[in-house]
GROMACS .gro file of N, CA, C and O in nm:
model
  524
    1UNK      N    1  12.940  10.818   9.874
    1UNK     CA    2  12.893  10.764   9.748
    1UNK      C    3  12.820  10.633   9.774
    1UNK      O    4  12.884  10.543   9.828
    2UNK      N    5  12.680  10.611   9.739
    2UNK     CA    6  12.644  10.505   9.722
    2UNK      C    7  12.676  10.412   9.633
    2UNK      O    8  12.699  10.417   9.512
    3UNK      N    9  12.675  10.301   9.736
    3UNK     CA   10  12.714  10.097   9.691
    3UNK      C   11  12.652  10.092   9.551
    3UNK      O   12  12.580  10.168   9.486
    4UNK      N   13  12.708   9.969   9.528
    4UNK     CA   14  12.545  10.002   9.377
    4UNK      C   15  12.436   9.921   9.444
    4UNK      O   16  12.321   9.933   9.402
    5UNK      N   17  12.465   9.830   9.556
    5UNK     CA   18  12.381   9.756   9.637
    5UNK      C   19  12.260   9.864   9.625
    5UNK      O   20  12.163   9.848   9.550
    6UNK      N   21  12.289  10.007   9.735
    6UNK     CA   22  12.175  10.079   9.719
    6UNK      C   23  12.168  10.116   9.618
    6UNK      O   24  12.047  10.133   9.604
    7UNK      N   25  12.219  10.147   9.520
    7UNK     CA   26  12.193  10.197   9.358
    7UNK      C   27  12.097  10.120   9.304
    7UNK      O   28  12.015  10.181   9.235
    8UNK      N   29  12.080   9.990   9.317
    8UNK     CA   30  12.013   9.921   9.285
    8UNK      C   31  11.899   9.880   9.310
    8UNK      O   32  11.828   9.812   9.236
    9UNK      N   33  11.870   9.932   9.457
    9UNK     CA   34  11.786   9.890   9.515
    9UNK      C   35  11.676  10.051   9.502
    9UNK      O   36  11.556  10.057   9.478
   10UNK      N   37  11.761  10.149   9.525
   10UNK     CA   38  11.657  10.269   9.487
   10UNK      C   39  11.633  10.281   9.342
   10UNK      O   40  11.554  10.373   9.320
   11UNK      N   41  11.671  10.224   9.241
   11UNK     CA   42  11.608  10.187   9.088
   11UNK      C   43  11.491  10.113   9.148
   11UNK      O   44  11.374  10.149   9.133
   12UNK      N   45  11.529  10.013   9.213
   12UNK     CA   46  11.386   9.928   9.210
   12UNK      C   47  11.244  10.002   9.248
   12UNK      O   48  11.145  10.010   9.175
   13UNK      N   49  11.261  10.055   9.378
   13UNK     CA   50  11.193  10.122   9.461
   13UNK      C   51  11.138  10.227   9.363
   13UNK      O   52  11.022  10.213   9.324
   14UNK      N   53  11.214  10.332   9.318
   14UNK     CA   54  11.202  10.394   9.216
   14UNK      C   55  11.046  10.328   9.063
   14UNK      O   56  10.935  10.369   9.029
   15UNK      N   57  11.117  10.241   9.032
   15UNK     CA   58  11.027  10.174   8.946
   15UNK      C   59  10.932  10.176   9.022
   15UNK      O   60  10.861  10.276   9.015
   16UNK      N   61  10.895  10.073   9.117
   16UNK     CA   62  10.780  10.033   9.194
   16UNK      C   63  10.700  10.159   9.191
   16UNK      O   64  10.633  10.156   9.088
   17UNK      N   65  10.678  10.267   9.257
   17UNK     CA   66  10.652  10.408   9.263
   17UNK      C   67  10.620  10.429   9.162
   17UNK      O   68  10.504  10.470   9.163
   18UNK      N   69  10.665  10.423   9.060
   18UNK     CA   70  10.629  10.440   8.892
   18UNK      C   71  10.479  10.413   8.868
   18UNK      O   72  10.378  10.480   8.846
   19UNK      N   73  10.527  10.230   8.890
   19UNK     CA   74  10.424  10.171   8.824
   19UNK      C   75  10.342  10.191   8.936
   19UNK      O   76  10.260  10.112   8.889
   20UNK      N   77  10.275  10.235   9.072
   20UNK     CA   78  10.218  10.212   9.125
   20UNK      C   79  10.145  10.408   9.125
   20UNK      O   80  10.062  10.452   9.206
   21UNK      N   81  10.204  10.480   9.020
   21UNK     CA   82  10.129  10.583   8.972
   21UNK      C   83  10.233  10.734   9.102
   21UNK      O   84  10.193  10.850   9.109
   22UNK      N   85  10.344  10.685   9.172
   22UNK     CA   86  10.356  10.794   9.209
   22UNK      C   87  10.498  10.856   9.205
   22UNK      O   88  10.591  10.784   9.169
   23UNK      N   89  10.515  10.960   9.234
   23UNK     CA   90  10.663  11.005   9.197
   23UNK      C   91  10.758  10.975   9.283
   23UNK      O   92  10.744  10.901   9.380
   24UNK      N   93  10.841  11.023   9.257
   24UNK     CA   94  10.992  10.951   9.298
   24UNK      C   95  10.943  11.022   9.478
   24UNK      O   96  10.851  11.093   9.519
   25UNK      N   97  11.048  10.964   9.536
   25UNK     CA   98  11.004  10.975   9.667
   25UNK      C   99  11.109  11.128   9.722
   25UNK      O  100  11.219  11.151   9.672
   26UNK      N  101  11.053  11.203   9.816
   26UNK     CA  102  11.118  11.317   9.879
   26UNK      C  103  11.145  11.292  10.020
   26UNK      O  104  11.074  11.252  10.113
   27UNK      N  105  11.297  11.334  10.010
   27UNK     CA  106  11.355  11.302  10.239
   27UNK      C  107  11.370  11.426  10.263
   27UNK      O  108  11.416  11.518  10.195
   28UNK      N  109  11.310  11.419  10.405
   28UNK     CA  110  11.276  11.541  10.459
   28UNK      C  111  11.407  11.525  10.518
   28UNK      O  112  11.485  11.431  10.501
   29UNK      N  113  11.425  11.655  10.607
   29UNK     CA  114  11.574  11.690  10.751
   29UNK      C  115  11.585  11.556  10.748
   29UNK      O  116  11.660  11.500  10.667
   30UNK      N  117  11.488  11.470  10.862
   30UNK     CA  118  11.482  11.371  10.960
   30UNK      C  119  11.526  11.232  10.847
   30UNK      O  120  11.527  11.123  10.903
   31UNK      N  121  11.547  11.233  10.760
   31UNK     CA  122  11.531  11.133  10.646
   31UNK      C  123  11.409  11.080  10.661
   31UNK      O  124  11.433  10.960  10.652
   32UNK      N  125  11.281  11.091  10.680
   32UNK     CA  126  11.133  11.051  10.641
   32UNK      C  127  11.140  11.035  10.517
   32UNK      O  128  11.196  11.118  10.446
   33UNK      N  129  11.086  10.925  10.468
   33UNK     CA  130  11.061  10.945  10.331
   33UNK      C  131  10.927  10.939  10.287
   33UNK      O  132  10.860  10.837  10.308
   34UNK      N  133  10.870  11.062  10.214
   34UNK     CA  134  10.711  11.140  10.167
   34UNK      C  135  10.714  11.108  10.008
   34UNK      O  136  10.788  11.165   9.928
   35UNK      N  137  10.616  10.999   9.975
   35UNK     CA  138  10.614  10.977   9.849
   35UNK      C  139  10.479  11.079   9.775
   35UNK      O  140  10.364  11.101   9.815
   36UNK      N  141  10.550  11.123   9.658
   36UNK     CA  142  10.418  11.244   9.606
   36UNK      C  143  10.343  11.176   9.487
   36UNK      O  144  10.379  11.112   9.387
   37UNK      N  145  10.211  11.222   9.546
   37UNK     CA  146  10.127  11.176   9.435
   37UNK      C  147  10.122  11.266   9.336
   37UNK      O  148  10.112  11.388   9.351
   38UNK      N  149  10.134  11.180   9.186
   38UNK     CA  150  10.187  11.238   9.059
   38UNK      C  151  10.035  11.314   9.029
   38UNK      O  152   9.934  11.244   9.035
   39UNK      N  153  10.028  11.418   9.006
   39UNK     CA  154   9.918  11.524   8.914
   39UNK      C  155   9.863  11.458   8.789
   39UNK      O  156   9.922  11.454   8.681
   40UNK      N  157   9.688  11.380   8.826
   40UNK     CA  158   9.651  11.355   8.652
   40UNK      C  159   9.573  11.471   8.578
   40UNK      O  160   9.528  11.580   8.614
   41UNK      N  161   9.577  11.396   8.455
   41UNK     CA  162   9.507  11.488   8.386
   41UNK      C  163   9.354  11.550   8.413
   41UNK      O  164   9.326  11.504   8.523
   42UNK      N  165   9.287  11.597   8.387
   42UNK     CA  166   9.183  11.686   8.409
   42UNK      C  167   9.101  11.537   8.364
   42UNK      O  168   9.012  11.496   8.438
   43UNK      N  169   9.128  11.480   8.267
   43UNK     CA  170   9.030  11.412   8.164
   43UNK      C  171   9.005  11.252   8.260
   43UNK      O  172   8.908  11.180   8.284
   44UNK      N  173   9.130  11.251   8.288
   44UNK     CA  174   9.126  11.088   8.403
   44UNK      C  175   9.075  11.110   8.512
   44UNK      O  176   9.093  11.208   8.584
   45UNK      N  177   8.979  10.978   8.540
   45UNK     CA  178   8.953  10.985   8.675
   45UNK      C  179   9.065  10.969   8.744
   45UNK      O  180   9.177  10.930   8.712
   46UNK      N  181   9.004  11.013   8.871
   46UNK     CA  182   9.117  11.013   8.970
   46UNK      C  183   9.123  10.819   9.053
   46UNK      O  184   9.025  10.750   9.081
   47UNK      N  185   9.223  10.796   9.066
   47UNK     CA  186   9.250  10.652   9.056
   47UNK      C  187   9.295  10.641   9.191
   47UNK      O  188   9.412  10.673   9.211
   48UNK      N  189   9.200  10.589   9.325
   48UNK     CA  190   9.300  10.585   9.452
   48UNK      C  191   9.388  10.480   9.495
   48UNK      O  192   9.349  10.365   9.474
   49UNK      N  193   9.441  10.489   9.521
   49UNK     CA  194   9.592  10.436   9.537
   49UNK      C  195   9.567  10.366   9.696
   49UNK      O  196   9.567  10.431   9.800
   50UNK      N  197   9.545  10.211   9.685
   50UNK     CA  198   9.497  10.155   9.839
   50UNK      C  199   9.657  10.117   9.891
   50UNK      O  200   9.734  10.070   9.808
   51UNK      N  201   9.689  10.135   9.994
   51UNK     CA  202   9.821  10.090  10.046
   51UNK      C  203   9.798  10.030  10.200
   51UNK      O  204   9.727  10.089  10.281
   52UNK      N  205   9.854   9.928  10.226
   52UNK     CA  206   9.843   9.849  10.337
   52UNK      C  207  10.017   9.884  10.370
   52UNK      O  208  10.095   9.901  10.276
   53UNK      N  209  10.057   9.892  10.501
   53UNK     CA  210  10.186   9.841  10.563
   53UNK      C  211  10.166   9.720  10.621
   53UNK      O  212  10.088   9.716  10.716
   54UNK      N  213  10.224   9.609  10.580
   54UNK     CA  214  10.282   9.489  10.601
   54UNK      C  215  10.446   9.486  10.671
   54UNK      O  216  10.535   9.571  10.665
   55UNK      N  217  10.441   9.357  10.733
   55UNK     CA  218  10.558   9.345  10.774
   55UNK      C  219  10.619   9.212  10.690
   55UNK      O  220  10.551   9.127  10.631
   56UNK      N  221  10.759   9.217  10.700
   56UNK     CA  222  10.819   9.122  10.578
   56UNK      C  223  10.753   8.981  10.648
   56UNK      O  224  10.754   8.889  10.567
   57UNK      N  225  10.712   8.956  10.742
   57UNK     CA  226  10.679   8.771  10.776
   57UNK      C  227  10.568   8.808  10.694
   57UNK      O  228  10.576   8.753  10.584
   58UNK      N  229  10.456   8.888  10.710
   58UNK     CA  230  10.300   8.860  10.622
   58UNK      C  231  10.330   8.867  10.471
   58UNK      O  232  10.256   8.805  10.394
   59UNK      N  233  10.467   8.959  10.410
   59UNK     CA  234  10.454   8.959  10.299
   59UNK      C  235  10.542   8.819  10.229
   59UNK      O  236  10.496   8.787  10.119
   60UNK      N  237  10.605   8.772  10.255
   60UNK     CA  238  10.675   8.662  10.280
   60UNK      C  239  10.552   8.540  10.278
   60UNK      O  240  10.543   8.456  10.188
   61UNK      N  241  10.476   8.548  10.375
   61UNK     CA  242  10.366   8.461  10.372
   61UNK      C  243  10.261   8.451  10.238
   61UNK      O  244  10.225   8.350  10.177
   62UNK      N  245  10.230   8.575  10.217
   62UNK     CA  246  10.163   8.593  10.174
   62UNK      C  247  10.191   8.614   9.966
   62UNK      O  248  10.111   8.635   9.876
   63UNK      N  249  10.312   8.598   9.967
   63UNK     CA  250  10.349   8.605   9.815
   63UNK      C  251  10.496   8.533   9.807
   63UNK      O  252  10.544   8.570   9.700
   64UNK      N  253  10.568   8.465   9.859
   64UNK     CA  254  10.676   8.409   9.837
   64UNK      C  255  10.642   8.262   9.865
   64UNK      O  256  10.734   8.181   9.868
   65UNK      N  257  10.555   8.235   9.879
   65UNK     CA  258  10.504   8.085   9.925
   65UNK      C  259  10.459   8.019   9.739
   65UNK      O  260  10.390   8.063   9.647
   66UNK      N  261  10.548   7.891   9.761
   66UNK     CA  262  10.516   7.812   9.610
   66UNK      C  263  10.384   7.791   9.579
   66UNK      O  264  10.302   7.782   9.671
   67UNK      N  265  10.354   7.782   9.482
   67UNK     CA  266  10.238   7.749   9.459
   67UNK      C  267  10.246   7.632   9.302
   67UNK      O  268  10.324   7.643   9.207
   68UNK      N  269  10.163   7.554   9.316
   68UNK     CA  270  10.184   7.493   9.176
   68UNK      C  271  10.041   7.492   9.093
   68UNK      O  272   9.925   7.451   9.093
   69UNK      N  273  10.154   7.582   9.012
   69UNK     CA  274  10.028   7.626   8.867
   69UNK      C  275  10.030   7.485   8.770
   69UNK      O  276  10.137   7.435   8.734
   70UNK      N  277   9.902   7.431   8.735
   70UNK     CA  278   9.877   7.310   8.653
   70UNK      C  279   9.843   7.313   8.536
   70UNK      O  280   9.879   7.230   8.452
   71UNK      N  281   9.704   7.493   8.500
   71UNK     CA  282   9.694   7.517   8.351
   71UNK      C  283   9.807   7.590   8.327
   71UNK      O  284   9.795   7.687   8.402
   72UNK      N  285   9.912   7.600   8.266
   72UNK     CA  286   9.980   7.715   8.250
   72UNK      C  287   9.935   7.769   8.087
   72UNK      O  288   9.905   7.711   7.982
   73UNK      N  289   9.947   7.908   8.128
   73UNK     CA  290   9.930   7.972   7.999
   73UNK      C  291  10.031   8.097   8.008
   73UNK      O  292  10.078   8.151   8.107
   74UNK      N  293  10.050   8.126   7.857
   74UNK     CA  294  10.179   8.274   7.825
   74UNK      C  295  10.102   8.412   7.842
   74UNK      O  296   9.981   8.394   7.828
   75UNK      N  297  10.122   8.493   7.858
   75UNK     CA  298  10.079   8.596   7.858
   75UNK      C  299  10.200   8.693   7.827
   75UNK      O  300  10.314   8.649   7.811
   76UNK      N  301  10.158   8.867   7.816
   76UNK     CA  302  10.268   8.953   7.809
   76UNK      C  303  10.303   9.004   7.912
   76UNK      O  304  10.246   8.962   8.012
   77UNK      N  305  10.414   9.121   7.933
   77UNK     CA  306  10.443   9.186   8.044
   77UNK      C  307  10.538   9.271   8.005
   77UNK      O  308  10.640   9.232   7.948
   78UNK      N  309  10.522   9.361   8.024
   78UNK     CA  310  10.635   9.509   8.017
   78UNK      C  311  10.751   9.449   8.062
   78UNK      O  312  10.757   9.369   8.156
   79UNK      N  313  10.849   9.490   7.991
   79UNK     CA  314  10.988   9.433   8.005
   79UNK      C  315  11.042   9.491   8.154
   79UNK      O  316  11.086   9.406   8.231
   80UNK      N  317  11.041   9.609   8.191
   80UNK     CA  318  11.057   9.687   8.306
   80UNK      C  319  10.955   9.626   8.454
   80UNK      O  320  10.983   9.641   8.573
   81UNK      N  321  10.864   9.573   8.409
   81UNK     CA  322  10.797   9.535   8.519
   81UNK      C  323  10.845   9.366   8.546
   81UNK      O  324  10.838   9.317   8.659
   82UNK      N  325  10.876   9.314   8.468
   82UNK     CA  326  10.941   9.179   8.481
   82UNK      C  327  11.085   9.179   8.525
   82UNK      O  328  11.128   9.079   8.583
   83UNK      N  329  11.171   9.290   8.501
   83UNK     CA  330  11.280   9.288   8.557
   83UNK      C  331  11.282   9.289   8.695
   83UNK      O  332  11.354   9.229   8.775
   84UNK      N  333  11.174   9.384   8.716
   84UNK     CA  334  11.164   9.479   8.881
   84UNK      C  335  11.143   9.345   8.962
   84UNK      O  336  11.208   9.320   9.063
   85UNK      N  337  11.032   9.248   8.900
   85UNK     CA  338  10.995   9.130   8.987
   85UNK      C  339  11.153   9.029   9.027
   85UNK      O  340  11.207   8.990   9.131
   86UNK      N  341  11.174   9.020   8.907
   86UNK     CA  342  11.350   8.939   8.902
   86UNK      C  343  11.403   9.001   8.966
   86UNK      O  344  11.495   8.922   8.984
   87UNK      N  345  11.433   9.095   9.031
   87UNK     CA  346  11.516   9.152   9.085
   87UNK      C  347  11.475   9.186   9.243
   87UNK      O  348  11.554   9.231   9.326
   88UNK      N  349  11.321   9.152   9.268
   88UNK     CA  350  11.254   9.159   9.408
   88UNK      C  351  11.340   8.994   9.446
   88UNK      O  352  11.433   8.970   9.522
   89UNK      N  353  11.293   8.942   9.392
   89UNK     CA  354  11.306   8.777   9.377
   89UNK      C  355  11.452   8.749   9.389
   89UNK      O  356  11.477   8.713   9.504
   90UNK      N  357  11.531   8.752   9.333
   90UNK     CA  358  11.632   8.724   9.342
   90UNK      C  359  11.730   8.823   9.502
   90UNK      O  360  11.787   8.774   9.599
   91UNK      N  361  11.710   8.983   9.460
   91UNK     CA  362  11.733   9.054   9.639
   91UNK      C  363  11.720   8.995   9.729
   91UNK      O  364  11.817   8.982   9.803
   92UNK      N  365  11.594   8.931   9.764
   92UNK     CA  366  11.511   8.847   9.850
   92UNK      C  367  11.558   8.727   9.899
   92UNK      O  368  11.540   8.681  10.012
   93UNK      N  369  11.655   8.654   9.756
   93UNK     CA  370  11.699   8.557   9.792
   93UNK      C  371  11.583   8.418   9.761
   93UNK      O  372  11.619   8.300   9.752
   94UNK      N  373  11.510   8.443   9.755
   94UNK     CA  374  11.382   8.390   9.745
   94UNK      C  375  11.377   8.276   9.634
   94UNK      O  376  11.421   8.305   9.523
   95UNK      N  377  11.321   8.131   9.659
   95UNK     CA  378  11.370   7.981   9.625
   95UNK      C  379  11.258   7.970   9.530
   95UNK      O  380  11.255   7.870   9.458
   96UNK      N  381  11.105   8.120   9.514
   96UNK     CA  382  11.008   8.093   9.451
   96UNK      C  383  11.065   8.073   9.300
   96UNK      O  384  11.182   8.099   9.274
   97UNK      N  385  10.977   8.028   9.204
   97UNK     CA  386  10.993   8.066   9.104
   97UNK      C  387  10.887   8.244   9.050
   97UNK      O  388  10.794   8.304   9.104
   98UNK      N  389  10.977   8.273   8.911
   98UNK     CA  390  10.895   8.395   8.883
   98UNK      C  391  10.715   8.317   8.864
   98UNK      O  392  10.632   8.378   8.932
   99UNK      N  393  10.681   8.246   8.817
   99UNK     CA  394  10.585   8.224   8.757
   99UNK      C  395  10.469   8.236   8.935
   99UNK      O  396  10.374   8.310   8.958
  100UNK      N  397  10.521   8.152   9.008
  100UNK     CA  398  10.426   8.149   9.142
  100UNK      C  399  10.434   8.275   9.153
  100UNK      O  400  10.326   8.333   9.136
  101UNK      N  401  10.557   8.365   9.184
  101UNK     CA  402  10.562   8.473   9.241
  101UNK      C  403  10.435   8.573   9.174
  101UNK      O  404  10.353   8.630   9.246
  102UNK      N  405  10.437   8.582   9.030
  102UNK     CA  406  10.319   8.671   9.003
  102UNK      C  407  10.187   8.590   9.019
  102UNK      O  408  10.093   8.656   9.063
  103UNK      N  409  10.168   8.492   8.999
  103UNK     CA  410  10.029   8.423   9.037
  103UNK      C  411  10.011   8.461   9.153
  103UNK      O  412   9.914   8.535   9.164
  104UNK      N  413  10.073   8.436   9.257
  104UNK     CA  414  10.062   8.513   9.406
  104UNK      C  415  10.044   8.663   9.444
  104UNK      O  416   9.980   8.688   9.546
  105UNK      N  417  10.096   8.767   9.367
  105UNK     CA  418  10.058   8.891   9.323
  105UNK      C  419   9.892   8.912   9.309
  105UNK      O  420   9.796   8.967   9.362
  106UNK      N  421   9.928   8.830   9.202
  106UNK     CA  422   9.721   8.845   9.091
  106UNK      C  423   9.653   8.817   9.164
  106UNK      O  424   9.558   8.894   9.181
  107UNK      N  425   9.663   8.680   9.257
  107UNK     CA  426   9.571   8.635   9.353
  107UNK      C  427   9.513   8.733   9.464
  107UNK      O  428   9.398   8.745   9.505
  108UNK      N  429   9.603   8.784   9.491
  108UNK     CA  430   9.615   8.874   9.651
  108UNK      C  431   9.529   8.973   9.585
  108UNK      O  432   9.435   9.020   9.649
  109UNK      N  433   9.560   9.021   9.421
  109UNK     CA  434   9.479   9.119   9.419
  109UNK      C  435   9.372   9.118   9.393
  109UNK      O  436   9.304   9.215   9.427
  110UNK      N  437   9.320   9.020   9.329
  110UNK     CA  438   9.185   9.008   9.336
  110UNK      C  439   9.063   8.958   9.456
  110UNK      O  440   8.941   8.952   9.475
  111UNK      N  441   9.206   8.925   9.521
  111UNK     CA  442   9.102   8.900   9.614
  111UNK      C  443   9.077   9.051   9.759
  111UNK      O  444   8.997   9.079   9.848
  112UNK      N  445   9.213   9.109   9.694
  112UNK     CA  446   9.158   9.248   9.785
  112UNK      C  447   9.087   9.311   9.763
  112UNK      O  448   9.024   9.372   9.850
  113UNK      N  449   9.064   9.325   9.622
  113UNK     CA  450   8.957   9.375   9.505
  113UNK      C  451   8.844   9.321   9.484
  113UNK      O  452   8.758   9.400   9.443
  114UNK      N  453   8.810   9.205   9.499
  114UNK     CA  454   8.686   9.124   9.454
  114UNK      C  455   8.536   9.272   9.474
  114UNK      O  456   8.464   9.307   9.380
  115UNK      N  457   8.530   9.321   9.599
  115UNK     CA  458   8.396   9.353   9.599
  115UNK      C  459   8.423   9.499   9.458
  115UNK      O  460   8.355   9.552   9.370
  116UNK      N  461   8.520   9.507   9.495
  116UNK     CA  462   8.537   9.667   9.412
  116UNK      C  463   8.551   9.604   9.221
  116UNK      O  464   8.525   9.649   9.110
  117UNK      N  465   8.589   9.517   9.262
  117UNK     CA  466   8.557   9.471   9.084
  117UNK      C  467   8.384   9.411   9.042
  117UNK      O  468   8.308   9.443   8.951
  118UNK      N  469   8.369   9.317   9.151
  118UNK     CA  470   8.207   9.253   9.169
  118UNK      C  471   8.114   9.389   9.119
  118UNK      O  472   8.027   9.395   9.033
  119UNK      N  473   8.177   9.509   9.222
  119UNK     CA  474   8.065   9.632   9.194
  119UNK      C  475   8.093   9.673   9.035
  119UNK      O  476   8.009   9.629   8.957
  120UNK      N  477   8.185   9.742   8.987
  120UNK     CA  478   8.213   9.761   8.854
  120UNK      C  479   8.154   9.637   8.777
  120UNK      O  480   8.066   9.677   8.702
  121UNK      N  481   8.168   9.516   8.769
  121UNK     CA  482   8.100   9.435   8.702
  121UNK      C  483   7.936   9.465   8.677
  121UNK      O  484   7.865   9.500   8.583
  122UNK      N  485   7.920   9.433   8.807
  122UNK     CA  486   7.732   9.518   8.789
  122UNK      C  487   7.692   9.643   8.725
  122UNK      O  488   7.618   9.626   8.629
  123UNK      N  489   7.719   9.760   8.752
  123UNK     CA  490   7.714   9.822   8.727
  123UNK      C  491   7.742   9.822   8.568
  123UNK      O  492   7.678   9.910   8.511
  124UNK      N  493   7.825   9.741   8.478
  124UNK     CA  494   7.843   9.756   8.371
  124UNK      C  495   7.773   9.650   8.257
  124UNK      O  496   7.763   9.660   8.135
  125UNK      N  497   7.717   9.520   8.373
  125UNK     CA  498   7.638   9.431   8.310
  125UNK      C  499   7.513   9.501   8.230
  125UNK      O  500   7.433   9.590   8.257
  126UNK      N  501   7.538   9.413   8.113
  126UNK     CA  502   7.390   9.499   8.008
  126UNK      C  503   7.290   9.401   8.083
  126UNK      O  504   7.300   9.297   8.148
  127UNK      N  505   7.161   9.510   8.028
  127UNK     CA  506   7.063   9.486   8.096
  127UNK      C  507   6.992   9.394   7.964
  127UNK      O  508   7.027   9.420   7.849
  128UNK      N  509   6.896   9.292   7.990
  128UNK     CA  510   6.892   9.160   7.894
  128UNK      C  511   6.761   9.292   7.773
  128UNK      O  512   6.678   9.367   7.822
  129UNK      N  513   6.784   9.280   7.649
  129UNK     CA  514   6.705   9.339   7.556
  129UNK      C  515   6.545   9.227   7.592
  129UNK      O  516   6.437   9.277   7.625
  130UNK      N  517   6.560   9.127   7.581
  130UNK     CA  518   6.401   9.053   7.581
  130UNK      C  519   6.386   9.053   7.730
  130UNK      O  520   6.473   9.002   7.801
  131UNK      N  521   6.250   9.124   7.790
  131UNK     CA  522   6.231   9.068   7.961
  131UNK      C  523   6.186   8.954   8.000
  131UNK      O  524   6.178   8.929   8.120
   0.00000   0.00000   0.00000
């Protein structure tokens, strides 16, 4: 019988997978674990799913490091996706606060994203009515 330690920790994992568009994960014999990509609709584009393997020092580096936010502003957030973070954060042990922790998220992603958003931007910029 699983701890709730792991009980808890495959909820998380679980979620994550969710929100990151794919289904719960399948163990083969060997315990491999093969995460399946969830079936969209006919009508959605198909949305690819970029995944890097990191090791915990780069991710550690790279999103658990303080940062001090100076404008602050509120925003919303799915109650389920704010838990999942509280609960990375706190597992972790981790001295960040939530607020750096997702600024550090957003950051990383836009900046993995920049050209792939830059392009969608163009592409969607209107073209000026007077030449």
């Amino acid at each position: 019988m699983p701890t709730i330690e792991e009980q808890r920790n495959k909820a998380i994992a679980e979620q994550i997978r969710k929100m990151a568009g794919m289904e719960p994960e399948e163990t083969s014999q060997s315990n491999t674990v093969i995460p399946k990509q969830k079936t969209e609709k006919p009508k959605e584009k198909a949305q690819e799913i970029v995944s890097q393997i990191v090791d915990f020092e780069t991710y550690t580096e790279t999103f658990l490091n303080p940062c001090i936010i100076e404008n602050r502003v509120s925003f919303s957030l799915n109650r389920e996706t704010l838990d999942v973070f509280r609960h990375i954060l706190h597992d972790l042990r981790s001295k960040i606060t939530l607020s750096a922790y997702i600024e550090n998220v957003l950051r990383e992603h836009l900046s993995r994203h920049k050209d792939t958003i830059g392009k969608g931007i163009e592409k969607n910029r209107r073209k000026p009515i007077i030449p």
